[in-house]
PDB file of C-alpha atoms in Angstrom:
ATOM      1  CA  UNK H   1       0.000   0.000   0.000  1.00  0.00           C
ATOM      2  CA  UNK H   2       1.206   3.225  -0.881  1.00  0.00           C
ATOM      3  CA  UNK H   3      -0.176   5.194   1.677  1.00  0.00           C
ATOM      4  CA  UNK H   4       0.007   5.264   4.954  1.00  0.00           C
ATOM      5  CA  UNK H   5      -2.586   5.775   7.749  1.00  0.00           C
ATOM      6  CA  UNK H   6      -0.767   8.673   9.790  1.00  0.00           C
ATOM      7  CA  UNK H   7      -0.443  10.552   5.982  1.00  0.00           C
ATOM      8  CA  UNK H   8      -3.902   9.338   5.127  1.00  0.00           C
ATOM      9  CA  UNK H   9      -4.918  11.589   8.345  1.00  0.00           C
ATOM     10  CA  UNK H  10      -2.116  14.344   7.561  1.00  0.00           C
ATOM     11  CA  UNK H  11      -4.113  15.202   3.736  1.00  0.00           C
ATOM     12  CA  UNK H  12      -7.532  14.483   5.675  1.00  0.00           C
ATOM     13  CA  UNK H  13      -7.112  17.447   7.919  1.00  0.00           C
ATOM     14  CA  UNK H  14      -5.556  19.918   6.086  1.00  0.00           C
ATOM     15  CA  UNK H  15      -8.243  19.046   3.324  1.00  0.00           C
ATOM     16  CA  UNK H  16     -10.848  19.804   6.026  1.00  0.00           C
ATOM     17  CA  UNK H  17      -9.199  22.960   7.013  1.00  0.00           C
ATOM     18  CA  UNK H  18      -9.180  24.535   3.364  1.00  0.00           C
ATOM     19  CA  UNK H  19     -12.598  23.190   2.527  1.00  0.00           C
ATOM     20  CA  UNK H  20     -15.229  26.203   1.719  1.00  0.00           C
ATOM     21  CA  UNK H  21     -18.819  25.780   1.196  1.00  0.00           C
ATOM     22  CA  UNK H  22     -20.279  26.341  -2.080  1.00  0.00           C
ATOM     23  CA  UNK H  23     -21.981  25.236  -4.913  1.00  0.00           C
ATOM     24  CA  UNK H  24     -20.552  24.321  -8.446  1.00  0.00           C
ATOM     25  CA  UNK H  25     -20.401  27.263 -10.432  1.00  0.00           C
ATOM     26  CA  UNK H  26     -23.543  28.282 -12.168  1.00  0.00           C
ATOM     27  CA  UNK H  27     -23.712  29.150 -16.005  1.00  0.00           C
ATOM     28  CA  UNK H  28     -23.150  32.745 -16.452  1.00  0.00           C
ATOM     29  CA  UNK H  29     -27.229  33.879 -16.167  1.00  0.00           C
ATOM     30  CA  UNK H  30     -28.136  30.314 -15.272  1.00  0.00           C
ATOM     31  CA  UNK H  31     -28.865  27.708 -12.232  1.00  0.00           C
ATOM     32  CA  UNK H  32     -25.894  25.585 -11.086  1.00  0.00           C
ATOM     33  CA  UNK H  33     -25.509  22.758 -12.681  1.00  0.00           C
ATOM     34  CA  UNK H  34     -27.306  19.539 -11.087  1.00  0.00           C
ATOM     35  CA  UNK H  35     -25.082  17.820  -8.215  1.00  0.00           C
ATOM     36  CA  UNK H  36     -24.293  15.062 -11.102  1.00  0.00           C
ATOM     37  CA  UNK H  37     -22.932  16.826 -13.308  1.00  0.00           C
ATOM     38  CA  UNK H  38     -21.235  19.251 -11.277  1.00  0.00           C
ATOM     39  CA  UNK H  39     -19.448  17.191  -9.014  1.00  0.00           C
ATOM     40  CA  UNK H  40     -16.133  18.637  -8.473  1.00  0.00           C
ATOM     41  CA  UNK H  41     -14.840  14.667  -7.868  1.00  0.00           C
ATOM     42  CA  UNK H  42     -15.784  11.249  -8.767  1.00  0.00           C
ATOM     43  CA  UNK H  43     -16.298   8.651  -6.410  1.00  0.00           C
ATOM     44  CA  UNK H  44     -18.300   6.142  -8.416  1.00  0.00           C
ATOM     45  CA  UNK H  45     -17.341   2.619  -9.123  1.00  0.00           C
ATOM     46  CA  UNK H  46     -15.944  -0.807  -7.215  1.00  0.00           C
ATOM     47  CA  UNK H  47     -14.228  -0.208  -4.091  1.00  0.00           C
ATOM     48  CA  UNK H  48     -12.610  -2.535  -1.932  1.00  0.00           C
ATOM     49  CA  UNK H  49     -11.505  -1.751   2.308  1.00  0.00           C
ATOM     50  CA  UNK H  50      -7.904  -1.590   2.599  1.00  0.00           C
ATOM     51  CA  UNK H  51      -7.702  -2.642   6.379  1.00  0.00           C
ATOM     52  CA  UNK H  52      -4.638  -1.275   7.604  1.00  0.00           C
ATOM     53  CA  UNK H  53      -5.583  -0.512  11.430  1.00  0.00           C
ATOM     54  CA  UNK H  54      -8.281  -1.583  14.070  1.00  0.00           C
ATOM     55  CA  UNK H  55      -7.696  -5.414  12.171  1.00  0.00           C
ATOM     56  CA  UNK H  56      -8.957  -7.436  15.454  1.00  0.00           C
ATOM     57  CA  UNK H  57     -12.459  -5.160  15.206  1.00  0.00           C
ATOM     58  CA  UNK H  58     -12.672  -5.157  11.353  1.00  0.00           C
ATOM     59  CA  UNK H  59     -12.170  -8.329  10.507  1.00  0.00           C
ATOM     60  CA  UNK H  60     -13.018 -10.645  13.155  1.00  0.00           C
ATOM     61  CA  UNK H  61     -15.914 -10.335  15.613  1.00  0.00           C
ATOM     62  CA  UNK H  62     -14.748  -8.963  19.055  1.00  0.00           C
ATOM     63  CA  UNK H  63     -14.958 -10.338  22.706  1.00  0.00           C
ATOM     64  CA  UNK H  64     -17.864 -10.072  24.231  1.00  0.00           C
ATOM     65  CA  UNK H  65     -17.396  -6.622  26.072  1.00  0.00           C
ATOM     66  CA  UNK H  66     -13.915  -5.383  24.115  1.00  0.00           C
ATOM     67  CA  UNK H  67     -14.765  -1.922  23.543  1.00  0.00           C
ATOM     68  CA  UNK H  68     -11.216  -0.586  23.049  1.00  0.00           C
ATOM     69  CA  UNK H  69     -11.772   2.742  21.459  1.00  0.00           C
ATOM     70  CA  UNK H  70     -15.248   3.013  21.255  1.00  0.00           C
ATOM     71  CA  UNK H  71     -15.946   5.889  23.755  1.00  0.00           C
ATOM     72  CA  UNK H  72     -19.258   4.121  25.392  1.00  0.00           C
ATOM     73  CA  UNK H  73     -20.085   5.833  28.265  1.00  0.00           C
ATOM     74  CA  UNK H  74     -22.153   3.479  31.543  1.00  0.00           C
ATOM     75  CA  UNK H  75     -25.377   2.892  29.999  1.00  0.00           C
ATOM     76  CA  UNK H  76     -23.397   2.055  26.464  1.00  0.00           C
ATOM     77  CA  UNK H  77     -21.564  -0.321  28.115  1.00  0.00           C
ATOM     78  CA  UNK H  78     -23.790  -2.142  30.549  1.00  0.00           C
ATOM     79  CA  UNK H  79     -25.853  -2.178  27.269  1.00  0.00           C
ATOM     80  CA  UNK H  80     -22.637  -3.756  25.525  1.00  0.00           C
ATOM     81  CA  UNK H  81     -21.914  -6.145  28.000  1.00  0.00           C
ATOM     82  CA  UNK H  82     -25.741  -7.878  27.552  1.00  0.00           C
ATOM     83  CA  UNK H  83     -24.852  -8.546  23.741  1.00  0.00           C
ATOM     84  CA  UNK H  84     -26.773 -12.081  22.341  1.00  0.00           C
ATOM     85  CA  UNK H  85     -26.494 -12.816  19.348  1.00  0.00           C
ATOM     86  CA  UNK H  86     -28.813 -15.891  19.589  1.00  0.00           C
ATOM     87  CA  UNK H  87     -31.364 -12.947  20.869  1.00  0.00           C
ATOM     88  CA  UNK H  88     -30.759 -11.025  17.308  1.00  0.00           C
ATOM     89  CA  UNK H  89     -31.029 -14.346  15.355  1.00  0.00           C
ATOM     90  CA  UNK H  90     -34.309 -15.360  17.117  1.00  0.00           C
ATOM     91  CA  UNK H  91     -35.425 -11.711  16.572  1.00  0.00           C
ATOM     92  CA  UNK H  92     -34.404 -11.387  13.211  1.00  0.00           C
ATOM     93  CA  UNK H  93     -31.980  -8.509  13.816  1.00  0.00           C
ATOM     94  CA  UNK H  94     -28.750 -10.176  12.712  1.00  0.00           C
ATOM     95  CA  UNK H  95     -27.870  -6.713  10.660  1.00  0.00           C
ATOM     96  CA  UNK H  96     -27.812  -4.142  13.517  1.00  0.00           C
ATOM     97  CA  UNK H  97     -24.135  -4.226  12.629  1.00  0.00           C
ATOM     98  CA  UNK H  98     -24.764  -3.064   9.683  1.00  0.00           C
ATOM     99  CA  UNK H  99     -26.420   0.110   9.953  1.00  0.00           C
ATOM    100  CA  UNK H 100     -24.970   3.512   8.522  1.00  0.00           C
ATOM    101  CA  UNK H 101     -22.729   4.412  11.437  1.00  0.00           C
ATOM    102  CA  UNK H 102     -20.467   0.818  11.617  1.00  0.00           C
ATOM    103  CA  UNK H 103     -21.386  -0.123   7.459  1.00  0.00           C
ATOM    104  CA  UNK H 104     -18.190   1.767   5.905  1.00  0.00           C
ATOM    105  CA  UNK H 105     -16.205  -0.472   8.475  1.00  0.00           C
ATOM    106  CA  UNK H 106     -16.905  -3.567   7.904  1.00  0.00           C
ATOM    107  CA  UNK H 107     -14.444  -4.550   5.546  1.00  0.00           C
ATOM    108  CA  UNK H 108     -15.281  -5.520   2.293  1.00  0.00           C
ATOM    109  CA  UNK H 109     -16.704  -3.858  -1.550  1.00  0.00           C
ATOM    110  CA  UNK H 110     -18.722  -0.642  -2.368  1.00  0.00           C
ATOM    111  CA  UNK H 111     -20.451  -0.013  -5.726  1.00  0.00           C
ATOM    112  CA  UNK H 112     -21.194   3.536  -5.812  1.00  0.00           C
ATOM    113  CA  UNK H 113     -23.342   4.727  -8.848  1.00  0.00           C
ATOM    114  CA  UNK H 114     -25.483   8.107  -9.265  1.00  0.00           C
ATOM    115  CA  UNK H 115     -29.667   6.962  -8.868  1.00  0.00           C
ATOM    116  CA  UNK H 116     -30.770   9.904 -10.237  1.00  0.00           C
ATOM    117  CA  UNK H 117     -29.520  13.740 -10.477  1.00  0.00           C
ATOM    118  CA  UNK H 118     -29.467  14.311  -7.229  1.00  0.00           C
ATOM    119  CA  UNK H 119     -28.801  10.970  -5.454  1.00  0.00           C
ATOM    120  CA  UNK H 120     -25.694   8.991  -4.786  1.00  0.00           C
ATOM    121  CA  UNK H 121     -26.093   5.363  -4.293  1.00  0.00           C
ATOM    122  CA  UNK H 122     -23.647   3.098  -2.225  1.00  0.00           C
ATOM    123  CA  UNK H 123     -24.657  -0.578  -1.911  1.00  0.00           C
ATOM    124  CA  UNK H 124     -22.500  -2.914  -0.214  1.00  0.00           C
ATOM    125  CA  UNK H 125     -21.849  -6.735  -0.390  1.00  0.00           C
ATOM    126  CA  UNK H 126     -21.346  -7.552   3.351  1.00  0.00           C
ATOM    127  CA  UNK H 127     -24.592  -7.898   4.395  1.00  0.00           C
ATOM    128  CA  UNK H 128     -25.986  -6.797   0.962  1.00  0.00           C
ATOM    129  CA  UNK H 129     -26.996  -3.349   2.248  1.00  0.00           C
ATOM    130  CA  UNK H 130     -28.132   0.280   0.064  1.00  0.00           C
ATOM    131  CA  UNK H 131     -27.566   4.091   1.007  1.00  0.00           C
ATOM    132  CA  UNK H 132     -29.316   6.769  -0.806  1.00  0.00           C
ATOM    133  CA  UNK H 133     -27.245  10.013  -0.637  1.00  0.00           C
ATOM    134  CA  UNK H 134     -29.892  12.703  -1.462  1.00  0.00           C
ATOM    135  CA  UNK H 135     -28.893  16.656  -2.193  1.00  0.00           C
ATOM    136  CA  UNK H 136     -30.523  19.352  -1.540  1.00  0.00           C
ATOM    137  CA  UNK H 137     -33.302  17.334  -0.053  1.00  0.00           C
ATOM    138  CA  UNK H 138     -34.099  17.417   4.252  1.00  0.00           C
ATOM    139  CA  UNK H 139     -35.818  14.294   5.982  1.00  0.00           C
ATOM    140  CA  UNK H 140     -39.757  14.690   5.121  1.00  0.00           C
ATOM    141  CA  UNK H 141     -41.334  14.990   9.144  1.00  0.00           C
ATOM    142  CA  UNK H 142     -42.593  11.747  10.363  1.00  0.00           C
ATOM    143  CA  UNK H 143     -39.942   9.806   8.281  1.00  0.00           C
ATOM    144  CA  UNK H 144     -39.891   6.492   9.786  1.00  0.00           C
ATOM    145  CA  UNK H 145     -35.957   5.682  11.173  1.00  0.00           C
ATOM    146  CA  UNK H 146     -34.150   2.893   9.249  1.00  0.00           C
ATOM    147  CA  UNK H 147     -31.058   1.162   9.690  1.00  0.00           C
ATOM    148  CA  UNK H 148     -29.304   3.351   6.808  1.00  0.00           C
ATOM    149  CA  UNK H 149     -31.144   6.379   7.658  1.00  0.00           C
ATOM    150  CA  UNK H 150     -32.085   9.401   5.992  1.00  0.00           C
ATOM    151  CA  UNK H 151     -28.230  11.031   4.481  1.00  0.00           C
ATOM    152  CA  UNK H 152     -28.253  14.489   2.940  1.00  0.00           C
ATOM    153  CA  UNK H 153     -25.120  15.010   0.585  1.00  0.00           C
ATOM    154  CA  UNK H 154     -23.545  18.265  -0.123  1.00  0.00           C
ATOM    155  CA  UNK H 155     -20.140  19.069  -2.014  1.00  0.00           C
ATOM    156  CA  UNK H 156     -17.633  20.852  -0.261  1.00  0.00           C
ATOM    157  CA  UNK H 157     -15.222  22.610  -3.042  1.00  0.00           C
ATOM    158  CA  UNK H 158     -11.703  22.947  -2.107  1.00  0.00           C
ATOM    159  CA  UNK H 159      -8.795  24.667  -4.018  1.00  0.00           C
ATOM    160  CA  UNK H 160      -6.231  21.340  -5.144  1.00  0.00           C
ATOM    161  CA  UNK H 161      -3.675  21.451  -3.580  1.00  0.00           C
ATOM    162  CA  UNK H 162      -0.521  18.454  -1.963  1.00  0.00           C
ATOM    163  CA  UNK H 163      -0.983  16.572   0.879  1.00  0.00           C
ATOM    164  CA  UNK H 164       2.486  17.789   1.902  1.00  0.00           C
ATOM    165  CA  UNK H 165       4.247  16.472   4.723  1.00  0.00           C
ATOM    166  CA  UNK H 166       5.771  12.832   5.805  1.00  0.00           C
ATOM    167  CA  UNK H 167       7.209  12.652   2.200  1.00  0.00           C
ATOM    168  CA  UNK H 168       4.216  12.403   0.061  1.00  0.00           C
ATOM    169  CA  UNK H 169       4.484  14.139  -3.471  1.00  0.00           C
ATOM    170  CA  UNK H 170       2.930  17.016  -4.842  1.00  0.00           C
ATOM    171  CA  UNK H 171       0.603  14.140  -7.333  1.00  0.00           C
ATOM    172  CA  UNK H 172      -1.253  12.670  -4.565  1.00  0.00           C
ATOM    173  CA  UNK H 173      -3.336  15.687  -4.222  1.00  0.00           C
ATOM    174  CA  UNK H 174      -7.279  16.118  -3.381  1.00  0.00           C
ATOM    175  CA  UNK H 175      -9.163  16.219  -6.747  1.00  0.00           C
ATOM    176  CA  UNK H 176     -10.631  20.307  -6.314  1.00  0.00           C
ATOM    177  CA  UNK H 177     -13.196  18.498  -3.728  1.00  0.00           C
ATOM    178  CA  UNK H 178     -14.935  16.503  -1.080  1.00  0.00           C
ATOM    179  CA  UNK H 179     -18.356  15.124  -0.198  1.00  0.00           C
ATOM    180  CA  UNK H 180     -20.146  15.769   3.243  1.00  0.00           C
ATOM    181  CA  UNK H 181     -23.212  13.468   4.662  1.00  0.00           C
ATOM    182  CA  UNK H 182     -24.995  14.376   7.434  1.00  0.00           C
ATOM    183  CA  UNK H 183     -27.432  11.405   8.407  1.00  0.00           C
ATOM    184  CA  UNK H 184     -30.293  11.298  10.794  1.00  0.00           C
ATOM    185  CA  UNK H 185     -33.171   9.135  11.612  1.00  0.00           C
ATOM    186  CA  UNK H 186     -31.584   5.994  12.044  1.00  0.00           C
ATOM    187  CA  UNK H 187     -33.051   2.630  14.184  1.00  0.00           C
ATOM    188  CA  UNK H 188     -30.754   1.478  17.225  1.00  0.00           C
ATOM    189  CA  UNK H 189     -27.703  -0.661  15.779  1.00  0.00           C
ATOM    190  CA  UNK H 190     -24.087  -1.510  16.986  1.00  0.00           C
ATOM    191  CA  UNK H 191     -20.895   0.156  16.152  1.00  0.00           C
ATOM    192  CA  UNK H 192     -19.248  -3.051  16.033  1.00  0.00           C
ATOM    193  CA  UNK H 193     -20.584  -6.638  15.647  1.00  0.00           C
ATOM    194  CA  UNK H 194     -19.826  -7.489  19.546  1.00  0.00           C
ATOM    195  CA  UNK H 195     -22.874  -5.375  20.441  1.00  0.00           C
ATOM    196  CA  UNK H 196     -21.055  -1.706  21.322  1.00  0.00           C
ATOM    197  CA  UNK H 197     -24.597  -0.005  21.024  1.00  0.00           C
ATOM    198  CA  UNK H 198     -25.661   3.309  19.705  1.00  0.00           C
ATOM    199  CA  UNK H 199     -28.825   4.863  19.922  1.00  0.00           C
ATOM    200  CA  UNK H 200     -31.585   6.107  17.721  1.00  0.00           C
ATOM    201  CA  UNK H 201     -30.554   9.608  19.144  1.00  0.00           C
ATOM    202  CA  UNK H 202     -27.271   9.076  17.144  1.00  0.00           C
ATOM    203  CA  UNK H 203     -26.262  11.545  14.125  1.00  0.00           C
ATOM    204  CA  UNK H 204     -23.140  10.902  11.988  1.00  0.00           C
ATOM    205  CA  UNK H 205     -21.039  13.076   9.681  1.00  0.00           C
ATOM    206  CA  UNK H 206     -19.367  11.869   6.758  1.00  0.00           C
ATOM    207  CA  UNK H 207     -16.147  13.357   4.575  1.00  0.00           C
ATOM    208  CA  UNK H 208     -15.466  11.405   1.363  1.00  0.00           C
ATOM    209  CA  UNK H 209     -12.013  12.407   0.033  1.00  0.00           C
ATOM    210  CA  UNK H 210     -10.474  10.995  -2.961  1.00  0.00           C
ATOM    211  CA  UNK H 211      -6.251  11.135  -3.597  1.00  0.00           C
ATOM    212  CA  UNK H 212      -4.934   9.817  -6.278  1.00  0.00           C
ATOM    213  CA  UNK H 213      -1.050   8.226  -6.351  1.00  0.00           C
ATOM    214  CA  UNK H 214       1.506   9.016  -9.037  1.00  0.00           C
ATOM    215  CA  UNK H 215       0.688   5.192 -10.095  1.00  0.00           C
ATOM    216  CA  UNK H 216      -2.457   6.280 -11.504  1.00  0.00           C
ATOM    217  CA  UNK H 217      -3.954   4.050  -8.207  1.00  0.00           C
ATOM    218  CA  UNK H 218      -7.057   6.092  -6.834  1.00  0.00           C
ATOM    219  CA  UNK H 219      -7.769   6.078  -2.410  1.00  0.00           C
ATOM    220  CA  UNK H 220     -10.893   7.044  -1.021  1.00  0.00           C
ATOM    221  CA  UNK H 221     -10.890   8.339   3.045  1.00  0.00           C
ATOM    222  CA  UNK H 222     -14.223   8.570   4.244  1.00  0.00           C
ATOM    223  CA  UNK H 223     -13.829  10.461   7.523  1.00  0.00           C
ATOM    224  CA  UNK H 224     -16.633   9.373  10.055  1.00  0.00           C
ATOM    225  CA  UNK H 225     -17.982  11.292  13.579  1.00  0.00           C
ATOM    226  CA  UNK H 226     -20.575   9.194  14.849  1.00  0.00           C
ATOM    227  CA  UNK H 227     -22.217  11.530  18.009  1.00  0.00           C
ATOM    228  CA  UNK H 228     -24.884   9.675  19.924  1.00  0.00           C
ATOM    229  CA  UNK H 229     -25.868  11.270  23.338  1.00  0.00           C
ATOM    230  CA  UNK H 230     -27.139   8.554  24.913  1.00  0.00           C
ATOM    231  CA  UNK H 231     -24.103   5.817  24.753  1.00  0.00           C
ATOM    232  CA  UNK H 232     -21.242   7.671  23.589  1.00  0.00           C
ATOM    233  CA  UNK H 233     -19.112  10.117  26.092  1.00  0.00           C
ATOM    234  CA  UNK H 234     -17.570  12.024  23.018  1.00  0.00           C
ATOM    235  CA  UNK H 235     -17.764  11.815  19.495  1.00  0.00           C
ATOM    236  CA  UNK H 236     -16.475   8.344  18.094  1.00  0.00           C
ATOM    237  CA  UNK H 237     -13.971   9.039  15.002  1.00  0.00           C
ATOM    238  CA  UNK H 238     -12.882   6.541  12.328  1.00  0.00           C
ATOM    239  CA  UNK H 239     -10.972   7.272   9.529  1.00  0.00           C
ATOM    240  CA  UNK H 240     -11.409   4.330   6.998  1.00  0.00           C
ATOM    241  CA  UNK H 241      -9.291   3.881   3.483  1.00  0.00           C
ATOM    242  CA  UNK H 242     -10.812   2.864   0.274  1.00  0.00           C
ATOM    243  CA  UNK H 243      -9.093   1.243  -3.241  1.00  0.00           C
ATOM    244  CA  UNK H 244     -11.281   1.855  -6.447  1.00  0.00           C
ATOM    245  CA  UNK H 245     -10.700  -1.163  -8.327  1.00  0.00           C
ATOM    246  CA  UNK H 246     -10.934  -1.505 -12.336  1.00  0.00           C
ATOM    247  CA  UNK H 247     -14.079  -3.668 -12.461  1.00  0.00           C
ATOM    248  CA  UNK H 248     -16.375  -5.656  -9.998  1.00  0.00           C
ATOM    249  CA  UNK H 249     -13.732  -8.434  -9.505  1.00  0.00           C
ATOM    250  CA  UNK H 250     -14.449  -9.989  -5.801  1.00  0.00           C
ATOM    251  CA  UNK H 251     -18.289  -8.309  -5.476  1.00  0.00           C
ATOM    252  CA  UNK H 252     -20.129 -11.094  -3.406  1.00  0.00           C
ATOM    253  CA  UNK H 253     -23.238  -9.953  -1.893  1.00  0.00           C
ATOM    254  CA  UNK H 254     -23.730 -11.956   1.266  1.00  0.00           C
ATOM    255  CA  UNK H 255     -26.988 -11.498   4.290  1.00  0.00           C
ATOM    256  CA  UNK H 256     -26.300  -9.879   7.347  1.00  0.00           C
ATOM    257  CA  UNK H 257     -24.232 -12.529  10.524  1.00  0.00           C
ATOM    258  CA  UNK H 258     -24.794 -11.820  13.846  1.00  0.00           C
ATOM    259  CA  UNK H 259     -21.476 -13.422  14.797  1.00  0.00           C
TER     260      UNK H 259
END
């Protein structure tokens, strides 16, 4: 791998720092262009997790009660620590692992495509789940929560510029972009598979950035902050590194495990 972690974070922060909202530039008289077709990167395609930290929660189901990291506070963890899995079998909840907050995590492929105009679709093949990303839209009131939630997208322009720093070159730059996604109304679920808990009180703020290397390779960082006032002490913060790959080579949709 080309990159590492600590420069993955270096380019993540200093892309945050320089990011400033607006929206594509408009035709001179005209509307802005629709998100589509003014999207100042592209992250569509066949991704595969490049696990390269946290490798004991990613790829193998925890202890019973290992929380390392997760910033549960009391109630999270005495929730934690009553984990079944036979309990989520019987009551056919074997995905609440999967839900928006933990689903860029769990290691395996993404095939993003645009729906429409104005929505970004991500499904994945562990556990065979779908996000909608939808711009310019807000959740309609009474919107029922769901394990993926409602996600409103927005592009956040930013000038190109290097990473810089711990010896990366100039070429592995941010693409003149990033995406934000803000997502609400989401059912109860677990940050990781051993039952760390979060709430339906939970919110979660993504950053999609895409670098790519001299070798013409392309990385994706999606940049999580999962905030949930009823089990977490602080806001939980992942950063989690993507590959694009050529072609759908490895896509295997399988359900939802409990274990």
């Amino acid at each position: 791998m080309r990159l590492g972690r600590h420069s993955f974070h270096s380019f993540l922060a200093l892309a945050l720092c320089s990011a400033v909202w607006a929206q594509p530039p408009a035709g001179r008289g005209g509307p802005p262009p629709p998100p589509r077709s003014g999207a100042p990167i592209d992250i569509t395609g066949y991704w595969v997790s490049v696990v390269s930290e946290d490798w004991r929660f990613r790829m193998f189901t925890p202890p019973k009660g290992d929380f390392a990291g997760v910033p549960l506070n009391a109630e999270g963890t005495k929730l934690g620590q009553a984990w079944d899995p036979a309990k989520d079998e019987a009551a056919g909840q074997q995905c609440k692992s999967y839900g928006m907050p933990s689903i860029m995590r769990i290691a395996g492929r993404f095939h993003i495509t645009w729906d429409n105009d104005t929505t970004l679709k991500i499904e994945t093949d562990a556990g065979t789940q779908t996000r909608l990303l939808h711009f310019g839209a807000t959740p309609l009131a009474g919107l029922a929560p769901s394990l993926q939630g409602f996600s409103a997208a927005s592009w956040i322009r930013t000038a190109a510029r290097s990473r810089g720093g711990e010896g990366q070159p100039p070429a592995g730059a941010p693409a003149g972009g990033s995406l934000q996604v803000v997502t609400t109304s989401l059912l109860p679920g677990y940050l990781r598979k051993n039952g760390a808990p979060y709430s339906d009180k939970t919110s979660v703020t993504e950053y999609f950035d895409l670098v790519r290397e001299p070798d013409g390779d392309d990385w994706m960082i999606v940049k999580t902050l999962v905030n949930d006032p009823a089990y977490l002490t602080r806001t939980f913060v992942t950063s989690t590194n993507l590959k694009r790959q050529r072609d759908s080579a490895g896509w295997d949709p399988s359900p939802c495990s409990a274990r």
